[in-house]
Short mmCIF file of C-alpha atoms in Angstrom, two decimals:
data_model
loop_
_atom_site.label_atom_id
_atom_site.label_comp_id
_atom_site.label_asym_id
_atom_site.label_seq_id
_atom_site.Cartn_x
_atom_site.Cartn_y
_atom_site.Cartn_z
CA UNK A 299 0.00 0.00 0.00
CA UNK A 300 1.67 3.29 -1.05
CA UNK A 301 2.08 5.88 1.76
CA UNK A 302 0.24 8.30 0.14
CA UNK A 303 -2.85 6.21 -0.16
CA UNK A 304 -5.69 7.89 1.42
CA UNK A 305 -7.09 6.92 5.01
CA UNK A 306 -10.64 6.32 6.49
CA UNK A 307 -11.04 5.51 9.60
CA UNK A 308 -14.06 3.74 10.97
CA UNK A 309 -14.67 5.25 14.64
CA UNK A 310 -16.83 2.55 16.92
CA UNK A 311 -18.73 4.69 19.21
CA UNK A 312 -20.80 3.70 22.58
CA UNK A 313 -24.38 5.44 23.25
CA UNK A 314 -22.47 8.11 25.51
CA UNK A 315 -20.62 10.82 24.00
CA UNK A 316 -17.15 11.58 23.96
CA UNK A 317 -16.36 13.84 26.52
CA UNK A 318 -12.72 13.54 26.48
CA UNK A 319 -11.73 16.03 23.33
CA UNK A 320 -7.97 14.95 23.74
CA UNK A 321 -8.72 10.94 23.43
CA UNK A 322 -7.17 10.12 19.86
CA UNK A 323 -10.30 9.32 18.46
CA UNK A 324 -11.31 12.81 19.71
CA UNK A 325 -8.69 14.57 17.74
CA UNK A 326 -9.02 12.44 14.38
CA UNK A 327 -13.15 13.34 14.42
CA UNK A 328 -12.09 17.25 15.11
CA UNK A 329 -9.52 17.01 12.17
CA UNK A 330 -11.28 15.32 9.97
CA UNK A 331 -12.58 17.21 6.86
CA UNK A 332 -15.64 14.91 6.01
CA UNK A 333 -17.77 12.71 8.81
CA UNK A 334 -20.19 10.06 8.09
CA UNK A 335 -22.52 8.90 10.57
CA UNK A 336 -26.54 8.25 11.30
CA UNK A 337 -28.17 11.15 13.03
CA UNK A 338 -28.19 9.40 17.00
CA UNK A 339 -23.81 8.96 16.13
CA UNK A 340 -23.71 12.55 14.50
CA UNK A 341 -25.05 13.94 17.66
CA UNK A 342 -22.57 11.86 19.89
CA UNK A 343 -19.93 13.96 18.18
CA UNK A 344 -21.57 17.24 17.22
CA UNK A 345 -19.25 19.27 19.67
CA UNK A 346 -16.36 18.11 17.84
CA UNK A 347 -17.10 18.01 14.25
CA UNK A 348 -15.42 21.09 12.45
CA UNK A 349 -15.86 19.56 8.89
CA UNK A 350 -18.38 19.07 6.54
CA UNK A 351 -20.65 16.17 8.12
CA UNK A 352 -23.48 14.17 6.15
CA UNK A 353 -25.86 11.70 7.06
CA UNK A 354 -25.88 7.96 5.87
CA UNK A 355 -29.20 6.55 4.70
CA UNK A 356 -30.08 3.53 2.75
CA UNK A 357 -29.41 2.37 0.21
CA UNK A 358 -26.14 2.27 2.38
CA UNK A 359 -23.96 0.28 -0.97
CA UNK A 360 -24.19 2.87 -2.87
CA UNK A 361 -24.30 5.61 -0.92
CA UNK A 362 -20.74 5.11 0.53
CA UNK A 363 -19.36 3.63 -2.91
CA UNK A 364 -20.24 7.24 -4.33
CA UNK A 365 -19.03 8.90 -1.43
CA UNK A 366 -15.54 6.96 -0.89
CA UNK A 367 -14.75 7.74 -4.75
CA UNK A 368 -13.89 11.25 -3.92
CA UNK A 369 -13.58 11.44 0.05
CA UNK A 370 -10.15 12.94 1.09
CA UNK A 371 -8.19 11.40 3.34
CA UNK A 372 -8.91 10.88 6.91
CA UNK A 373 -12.47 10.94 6.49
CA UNK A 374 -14.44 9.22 9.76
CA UNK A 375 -16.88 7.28 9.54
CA UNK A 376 -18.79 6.57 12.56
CA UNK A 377 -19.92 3.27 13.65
CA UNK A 378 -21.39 1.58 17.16
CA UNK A 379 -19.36 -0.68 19.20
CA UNK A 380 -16.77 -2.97 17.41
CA UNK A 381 -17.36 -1.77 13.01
CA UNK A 382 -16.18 -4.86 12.65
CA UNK A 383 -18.14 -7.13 14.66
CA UNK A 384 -21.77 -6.90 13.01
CA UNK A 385 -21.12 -3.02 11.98
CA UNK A 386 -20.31 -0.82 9.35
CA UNK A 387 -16.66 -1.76 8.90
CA UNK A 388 -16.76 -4.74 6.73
CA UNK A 389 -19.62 -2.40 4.27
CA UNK A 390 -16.96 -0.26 4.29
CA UNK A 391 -14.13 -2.26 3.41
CA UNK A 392 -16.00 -3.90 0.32
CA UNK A 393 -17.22 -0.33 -0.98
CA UNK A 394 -13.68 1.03 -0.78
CA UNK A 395 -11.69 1.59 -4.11
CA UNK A 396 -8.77 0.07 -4.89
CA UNK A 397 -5.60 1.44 -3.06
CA UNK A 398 -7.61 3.08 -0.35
CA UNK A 399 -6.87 2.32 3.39
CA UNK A 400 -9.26 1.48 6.28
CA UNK A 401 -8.66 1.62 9.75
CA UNK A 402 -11.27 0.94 12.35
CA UNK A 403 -11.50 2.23 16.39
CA UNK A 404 -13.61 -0.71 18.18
CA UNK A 405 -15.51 0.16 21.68
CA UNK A 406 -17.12 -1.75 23.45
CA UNK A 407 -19.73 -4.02 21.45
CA UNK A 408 -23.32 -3.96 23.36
CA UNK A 409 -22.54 -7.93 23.07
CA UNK A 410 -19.93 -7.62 25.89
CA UNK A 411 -21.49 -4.83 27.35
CA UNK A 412 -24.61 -7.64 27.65
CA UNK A 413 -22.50 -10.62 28.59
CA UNK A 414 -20.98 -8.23 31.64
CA UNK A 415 -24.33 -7.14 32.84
CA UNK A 416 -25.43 -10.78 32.64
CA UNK A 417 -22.12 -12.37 33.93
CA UNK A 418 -22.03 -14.70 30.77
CA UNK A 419 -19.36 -16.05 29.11
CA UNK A 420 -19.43 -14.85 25.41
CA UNK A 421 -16.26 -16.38 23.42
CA UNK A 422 -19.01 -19.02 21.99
CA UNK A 423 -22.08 -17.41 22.13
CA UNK A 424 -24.11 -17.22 18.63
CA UNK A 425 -24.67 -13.53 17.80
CA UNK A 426 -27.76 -12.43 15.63
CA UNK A 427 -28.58 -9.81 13.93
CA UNK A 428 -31.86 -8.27 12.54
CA UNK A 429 -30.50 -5.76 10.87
CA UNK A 430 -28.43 -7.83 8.45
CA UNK A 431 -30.40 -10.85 8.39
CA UNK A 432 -34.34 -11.74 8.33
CA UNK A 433 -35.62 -12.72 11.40
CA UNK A 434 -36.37 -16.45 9.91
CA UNK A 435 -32.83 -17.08 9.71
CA UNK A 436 -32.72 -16.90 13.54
CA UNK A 437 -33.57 -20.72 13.61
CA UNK A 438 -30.42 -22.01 12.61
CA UNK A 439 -28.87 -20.34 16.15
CA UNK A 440 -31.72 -21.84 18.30
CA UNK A 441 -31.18 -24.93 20.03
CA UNK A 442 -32.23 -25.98 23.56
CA UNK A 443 -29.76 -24.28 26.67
CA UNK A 444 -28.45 -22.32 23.91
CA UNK A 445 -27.57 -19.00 24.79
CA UNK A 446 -27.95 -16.14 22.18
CA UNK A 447 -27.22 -12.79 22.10
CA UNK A 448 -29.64 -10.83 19.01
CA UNK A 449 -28.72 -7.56 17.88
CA UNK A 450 -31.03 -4.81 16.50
CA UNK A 451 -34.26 -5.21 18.72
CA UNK A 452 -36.29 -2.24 18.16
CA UNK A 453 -39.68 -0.89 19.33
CA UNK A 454 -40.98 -2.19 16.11
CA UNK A 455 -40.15 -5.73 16.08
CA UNK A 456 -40.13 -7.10 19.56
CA UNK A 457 -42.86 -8.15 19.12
CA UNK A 458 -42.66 -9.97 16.39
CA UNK A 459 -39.58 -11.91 17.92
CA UNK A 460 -41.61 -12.53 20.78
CA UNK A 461 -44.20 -14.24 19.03
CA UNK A 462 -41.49 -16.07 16.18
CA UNK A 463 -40.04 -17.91 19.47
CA UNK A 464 -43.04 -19.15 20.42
CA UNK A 465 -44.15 -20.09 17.39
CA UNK A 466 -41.33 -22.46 17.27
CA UNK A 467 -41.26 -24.25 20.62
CA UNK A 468 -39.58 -22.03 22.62
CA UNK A 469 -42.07 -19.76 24.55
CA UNK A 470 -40.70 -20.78 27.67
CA UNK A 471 -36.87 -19.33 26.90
CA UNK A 472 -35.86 -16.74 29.41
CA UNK A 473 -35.26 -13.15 27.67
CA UNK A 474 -33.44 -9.87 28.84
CA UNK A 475 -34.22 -7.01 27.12
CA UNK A 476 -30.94 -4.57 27.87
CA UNK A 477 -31.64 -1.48 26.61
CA UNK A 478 -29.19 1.76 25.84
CA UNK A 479 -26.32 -0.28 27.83
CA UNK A 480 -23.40 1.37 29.09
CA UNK A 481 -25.69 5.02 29.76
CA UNK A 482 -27.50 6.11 32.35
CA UNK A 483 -30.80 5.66 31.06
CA UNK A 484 -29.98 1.87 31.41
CA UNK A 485 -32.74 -0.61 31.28
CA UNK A 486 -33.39 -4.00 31.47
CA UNK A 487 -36.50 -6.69 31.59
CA UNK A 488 -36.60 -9.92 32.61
CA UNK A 489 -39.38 -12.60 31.83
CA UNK A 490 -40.27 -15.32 29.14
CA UNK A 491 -40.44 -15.08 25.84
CA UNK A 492 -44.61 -15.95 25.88
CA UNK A 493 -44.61 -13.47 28.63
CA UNK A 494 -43.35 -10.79 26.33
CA UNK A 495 -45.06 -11.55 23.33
CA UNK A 496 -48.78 -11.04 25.83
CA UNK A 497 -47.57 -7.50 26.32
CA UNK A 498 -48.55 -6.94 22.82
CA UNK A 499 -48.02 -3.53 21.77
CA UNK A 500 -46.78 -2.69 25.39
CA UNK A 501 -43.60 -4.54 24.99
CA UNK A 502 -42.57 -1.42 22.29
CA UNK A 503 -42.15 0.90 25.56
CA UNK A 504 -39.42 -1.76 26.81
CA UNK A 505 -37.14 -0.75 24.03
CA UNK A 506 -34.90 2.43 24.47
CA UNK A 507 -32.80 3.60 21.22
CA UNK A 508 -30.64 0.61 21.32
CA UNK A 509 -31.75 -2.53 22.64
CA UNK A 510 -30.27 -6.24 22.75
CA UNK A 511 -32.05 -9.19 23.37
CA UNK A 512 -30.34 -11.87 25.27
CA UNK A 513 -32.12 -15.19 25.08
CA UNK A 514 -31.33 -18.66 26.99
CA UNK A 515 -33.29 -21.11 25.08
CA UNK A 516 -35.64 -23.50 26.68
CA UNK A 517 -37.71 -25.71 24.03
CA UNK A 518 -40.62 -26.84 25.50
CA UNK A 519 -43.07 -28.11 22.11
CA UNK A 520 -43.23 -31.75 21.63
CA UNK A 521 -45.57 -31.19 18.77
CA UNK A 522 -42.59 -29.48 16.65
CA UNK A 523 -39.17 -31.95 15.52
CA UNK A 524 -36.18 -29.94 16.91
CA UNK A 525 -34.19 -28.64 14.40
CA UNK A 526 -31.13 -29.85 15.64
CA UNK A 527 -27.69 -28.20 14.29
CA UNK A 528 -26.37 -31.85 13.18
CA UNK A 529 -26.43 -33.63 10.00
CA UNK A 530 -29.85 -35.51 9.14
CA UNK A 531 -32.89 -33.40 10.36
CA UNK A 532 -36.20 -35.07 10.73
CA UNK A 533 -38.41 -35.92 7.32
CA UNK A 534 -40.85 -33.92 8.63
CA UNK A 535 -39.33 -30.70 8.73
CA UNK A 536 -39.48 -30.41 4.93
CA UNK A 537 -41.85 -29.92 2.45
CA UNK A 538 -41.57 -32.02 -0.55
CA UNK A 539 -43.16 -32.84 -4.07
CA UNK A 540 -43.87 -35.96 -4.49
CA UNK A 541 -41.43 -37.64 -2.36
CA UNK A 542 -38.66 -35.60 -3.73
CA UNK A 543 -36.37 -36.05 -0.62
CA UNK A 544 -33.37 -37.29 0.53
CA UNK A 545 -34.72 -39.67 3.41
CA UNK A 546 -33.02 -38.59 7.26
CA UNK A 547 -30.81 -41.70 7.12
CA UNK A 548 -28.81 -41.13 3.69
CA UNK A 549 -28.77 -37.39 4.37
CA UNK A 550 -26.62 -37.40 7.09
CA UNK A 551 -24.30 -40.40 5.17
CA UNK A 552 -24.65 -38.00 2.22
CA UNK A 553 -23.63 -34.56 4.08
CA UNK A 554 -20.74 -36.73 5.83
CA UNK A 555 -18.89 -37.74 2.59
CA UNK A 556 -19.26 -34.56 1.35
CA UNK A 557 -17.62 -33.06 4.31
CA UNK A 558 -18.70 -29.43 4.86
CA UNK A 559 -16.54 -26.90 5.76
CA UNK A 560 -17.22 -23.24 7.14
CA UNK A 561 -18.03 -20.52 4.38
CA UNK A 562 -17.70 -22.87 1.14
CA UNK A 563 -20.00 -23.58 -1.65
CA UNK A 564 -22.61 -26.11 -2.20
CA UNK A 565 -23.98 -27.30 -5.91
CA UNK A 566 -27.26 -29.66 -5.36
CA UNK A 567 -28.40 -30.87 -8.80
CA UNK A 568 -31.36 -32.68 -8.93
CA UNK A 569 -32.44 -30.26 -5.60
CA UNK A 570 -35.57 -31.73 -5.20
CA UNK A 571 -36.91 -30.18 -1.54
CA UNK A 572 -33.55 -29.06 -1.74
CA UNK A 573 -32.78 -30.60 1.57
CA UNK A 574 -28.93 -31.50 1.15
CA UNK A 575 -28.17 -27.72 0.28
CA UNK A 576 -30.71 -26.59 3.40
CA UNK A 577 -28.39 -29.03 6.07
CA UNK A 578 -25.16 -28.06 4.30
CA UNK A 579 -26.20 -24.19 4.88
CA UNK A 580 -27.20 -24.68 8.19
CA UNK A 581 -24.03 -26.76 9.30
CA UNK A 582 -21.18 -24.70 7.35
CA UNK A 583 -22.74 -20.96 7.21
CA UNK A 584 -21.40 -21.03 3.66
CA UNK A 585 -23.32 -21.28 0.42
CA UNK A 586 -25.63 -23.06 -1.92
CA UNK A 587 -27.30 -23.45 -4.99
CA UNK A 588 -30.06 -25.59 -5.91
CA UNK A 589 -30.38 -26.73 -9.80
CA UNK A 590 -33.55 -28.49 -10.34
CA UNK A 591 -35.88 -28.36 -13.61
CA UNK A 592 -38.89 -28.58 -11.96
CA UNK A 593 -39.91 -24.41 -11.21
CA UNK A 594 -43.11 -26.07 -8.96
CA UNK A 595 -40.54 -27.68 -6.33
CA UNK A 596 -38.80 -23.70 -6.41
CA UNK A 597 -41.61 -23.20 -3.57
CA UNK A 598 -41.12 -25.69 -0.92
CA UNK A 599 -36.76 -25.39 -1.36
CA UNK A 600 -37.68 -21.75 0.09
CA UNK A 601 -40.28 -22.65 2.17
CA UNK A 602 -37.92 -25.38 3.70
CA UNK A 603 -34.69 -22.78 3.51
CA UNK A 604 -37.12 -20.10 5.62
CA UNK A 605 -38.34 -22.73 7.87
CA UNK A 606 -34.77 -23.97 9.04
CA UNK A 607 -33.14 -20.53 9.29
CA UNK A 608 -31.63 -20.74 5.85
CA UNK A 609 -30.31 -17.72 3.68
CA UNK A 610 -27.62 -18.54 1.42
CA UNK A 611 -29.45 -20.44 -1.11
CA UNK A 612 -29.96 -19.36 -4.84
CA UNK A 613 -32.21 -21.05 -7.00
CA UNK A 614 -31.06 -22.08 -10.67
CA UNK A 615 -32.80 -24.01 -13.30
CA UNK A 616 -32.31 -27.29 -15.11
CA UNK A 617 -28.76 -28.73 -14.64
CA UNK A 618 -26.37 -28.38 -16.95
CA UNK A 619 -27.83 -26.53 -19.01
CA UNK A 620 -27.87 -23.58 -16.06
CA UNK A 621 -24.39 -24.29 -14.73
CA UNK A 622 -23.53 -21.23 -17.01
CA UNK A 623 -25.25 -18.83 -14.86
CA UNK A 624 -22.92 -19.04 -11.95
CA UNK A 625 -19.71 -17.61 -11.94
CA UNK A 626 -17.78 -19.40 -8.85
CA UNK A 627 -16.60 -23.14 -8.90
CA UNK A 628 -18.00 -24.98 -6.00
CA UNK A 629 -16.09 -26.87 -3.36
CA UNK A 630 -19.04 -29.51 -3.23
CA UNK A 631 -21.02 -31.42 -5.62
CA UNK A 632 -24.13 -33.19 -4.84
CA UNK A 633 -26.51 -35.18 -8.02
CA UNK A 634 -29.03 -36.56 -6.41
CA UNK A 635 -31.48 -36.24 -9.06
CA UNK A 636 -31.21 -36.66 -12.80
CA UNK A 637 -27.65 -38.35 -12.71
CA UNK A 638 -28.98 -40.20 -15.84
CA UNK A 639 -29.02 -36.90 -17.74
CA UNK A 640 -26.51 -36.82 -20.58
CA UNK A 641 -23.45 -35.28 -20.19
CA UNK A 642 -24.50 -34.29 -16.11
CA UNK A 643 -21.66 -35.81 -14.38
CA UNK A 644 -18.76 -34.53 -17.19
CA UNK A 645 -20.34 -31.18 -16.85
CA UNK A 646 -20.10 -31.36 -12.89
CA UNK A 647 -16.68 -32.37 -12.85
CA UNK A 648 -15.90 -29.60 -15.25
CA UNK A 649 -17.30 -27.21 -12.82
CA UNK A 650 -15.98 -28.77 -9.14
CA UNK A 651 -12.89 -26.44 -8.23
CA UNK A 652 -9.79 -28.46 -7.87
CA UNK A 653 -9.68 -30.90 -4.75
CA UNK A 654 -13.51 -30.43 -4.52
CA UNK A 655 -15.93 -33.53 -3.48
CA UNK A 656 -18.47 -34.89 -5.53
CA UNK A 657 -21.02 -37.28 -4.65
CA UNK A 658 -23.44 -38.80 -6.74
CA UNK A 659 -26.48 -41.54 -5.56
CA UNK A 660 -27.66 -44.13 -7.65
CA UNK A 661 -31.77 -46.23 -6.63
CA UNK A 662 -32.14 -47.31 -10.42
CA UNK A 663 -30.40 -49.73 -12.64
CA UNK A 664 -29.34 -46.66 -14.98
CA UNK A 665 -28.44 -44.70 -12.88
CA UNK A 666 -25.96 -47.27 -11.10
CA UNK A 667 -24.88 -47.95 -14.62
CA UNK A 668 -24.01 -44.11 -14.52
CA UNK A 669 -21.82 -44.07 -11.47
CA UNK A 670 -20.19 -47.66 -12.32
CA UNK A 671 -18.83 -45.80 -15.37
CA UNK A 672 -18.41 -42.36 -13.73
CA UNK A 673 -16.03 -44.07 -10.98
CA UNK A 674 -14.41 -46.08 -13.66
CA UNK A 675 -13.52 -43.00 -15.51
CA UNK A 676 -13.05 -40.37 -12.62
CA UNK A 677 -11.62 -42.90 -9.76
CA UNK A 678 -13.24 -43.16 -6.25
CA UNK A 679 -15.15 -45.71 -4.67
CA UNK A 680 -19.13 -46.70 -4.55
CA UNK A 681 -20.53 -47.92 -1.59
CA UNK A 682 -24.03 -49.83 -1.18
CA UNK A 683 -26.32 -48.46 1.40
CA UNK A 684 -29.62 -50.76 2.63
CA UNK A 685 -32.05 -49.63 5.14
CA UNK A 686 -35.09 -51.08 6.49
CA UNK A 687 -37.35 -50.39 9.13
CA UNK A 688 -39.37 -52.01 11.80
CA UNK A 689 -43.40 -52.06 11.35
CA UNK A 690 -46.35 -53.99 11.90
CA UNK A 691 -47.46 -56.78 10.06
CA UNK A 692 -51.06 -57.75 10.84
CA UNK A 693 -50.57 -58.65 14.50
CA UNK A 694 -46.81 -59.44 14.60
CA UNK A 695 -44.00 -57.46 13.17
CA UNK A 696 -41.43 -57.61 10.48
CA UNK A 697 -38.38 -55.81 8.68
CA UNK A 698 -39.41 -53.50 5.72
CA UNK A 699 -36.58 -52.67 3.64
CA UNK A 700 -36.48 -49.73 1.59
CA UNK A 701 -34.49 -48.67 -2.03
CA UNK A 702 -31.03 -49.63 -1.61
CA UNK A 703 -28.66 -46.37 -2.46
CA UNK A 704 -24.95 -47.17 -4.32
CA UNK A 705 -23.43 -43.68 -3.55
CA UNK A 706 -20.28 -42.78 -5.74
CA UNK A 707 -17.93 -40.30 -3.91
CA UNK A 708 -14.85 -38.65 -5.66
CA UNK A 709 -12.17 -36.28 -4.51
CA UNK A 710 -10.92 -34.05 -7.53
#
């Protein structure tokens, strides 16, 4: 980076203001010539500003893209807490141009600020956020005697949290509602989650300017499967067309071989309910996206994604022929439909990125005809998977069995 490259720096601020004018962060807001900041961080620093200040508003991309093209150096930009622990650093840092620097000024985070109030251990603590993420994607963190910590609670949508939690099982979860932590006007209410969600639109007077809800999760609904964070969720959790599933037990076989790892990329061909992509989102964070010709099954892949706390899916049509569309090479490969399609597993192992995994299952004569010749060509192994399960016959009992699965798996 050239020394003459110009400098932003990302201030974190708490809800107080500054009242020390000779703290460095003190100085670099008085000296700076341009200061970005929403109106409640603009007035934290009002006494100090001597530059030109201006307001951010949405949409906030493009807004700082435009702005950071021309800003001189040592622009601030303000930010709460930590900007790069759910803030505005990391926005900032993919908006930059080229050959521009970024430095960023944490505070405290109202996470820690939360955890010390609480006396909770936070190092592994899940924390949420609503205003980054929809609140359906809070599933994925919920899990009995979890604790979580959820940013961006607002008179608006407590309620609507409230009543989310309940709807899922876990009414009985103990909430704190910490409001404007680390101030004077400190606040803080204790009680169950169906407690706050009876308060109706009296639970909005709970909230100061910036409130946190910490949650320690107690599911209490036997009517509901638990969506539990390991491989090979319940049957029932997901819609599906026409059977168009990949049944509990060879899920979690399936997920295993192809051995998710945080962040990466998923391609499910053949998506069906698009349950494979759903668990491998869920269990890595990373990335998915469903290929499947059928635009009728489109529905219950995001009604199934919503349902399990699922964002990172993107929906693509009829494999290969859509493979075109996306421009990344994926570090996983799952055909679990249409493997007798011509040309489908050359085309996939076209696409898989250098030492990616593919794995391919095979119920029909043709298609284990497919992966006998795929392994032949390609290397790997195939493996023969038989299930069967227990059930009443008349009034005594007997072994059903059910399709046997050959499953090819390949390391490129």
């Amino acid at each position: 980076m050239a020394e003459n490259a110009p400098m932003i720096h990302v201030i974190g601020l708490t809800t107080a203001p500054l009242t020390d004018p000779d703290s460095d962060v003190a100085q670099l807001i008085h000296r700076a010539p341009l200061v970005l900041g929403y109106p409640r961080q603009l007035a934290l620093v009002e006494h100090l500003v001597t530059g030109q200040s201006v307001t951010l508003h949405s949409p906030l991309r493009t807004m700082l893209r435009h702005l950071l093209e021309t800003a001189p150096t040592d622009t601030v930009i303000l930010a709460s807490g930590d900007p790069l622990f759910h803030g505005i650093g990391e926005t900032v840092i993919d908006c930059a141009p080229a050959g521009v620097q970024i430095r960023c000024y944490p505070t405290p985070t109202a996470a820690s600020l939360a955890a010390s109030e609480l006396g909770w251990s936070y190092s592994d603590i899940p924390v949420f956020s609503l205003t980054t993420k929809p609140l359906y994607a809070l599933r994925r963190v919920l899990s009995p005697d979890q604790r979580v910590l959820i940013y961006g609670i607002t008179r608006q949508n407590v309620q609507e949290v409230a009543s989310y939690l309940c709807r899922h099982g876990y009414d009985a979860s103990r909430l704190w509602l910490l409001g404007d932590l680390g101030t004077p006007s400190a606040s803080r209410w204790e009680g169950t989650a169906s407690e706050l969600s009876r308060l109706a639109a009296g639970a909005n007077s709970l909230c100061g300017d910036i409130t946190l809800l910490a949650m320690e999760c107690q599911y209490c609904d036997p009517r509901d499967s638990r969506a539990s964070r390991t491989a090979g969720l319940p049957d029932e959790l997901f819609s599906t067309d026409k059977g168009q599933l990949t049944k509990q037990a060879m899920r979690a076989i399936t997920l295993s071989q192809l051995l998710p790892c945080a962040g990466e990329e998923l391609w499910d061909v053949g998506a069906g309910s698009g349950s494979i992509a759903i668990e491998w989102c869920r269990l890595t964070g990373g990335t998915a996206h469903c290929f499947e010709a059928e635009a009728t099954r489109h529905r219950d892949i995001i009604d199934n994604a919503e349902r399990l706390g699922v964002t990172g899916l993107t929906l693509c049509g009829e494999a290969p022929a859509s493979f075109g569309e996306v421009e990344t090479a994926p570090a996983a490969i799952f055909i679990g439909g249409g493997v007798t399609t011509p040309g489908i597993v050359t085309a996939c192992w076209e696409c898989l990125m250098p030492g990616g995994r593919l794995v391919a299952t095979a119920v029909t004569t043709e298609s284990l005809r497919v992966v006998e010749d795929a392994c032949a060509r390609y290397g790997g192994c195939l493996t023969e998977y038989s299930e069967a399960t227990y059930s009443p016959l008349g009034h005594l009992h007997t072994w059903r069995p059910r399709l046997r699965h050959v499953q090819w798996v390949v390391e490129k």
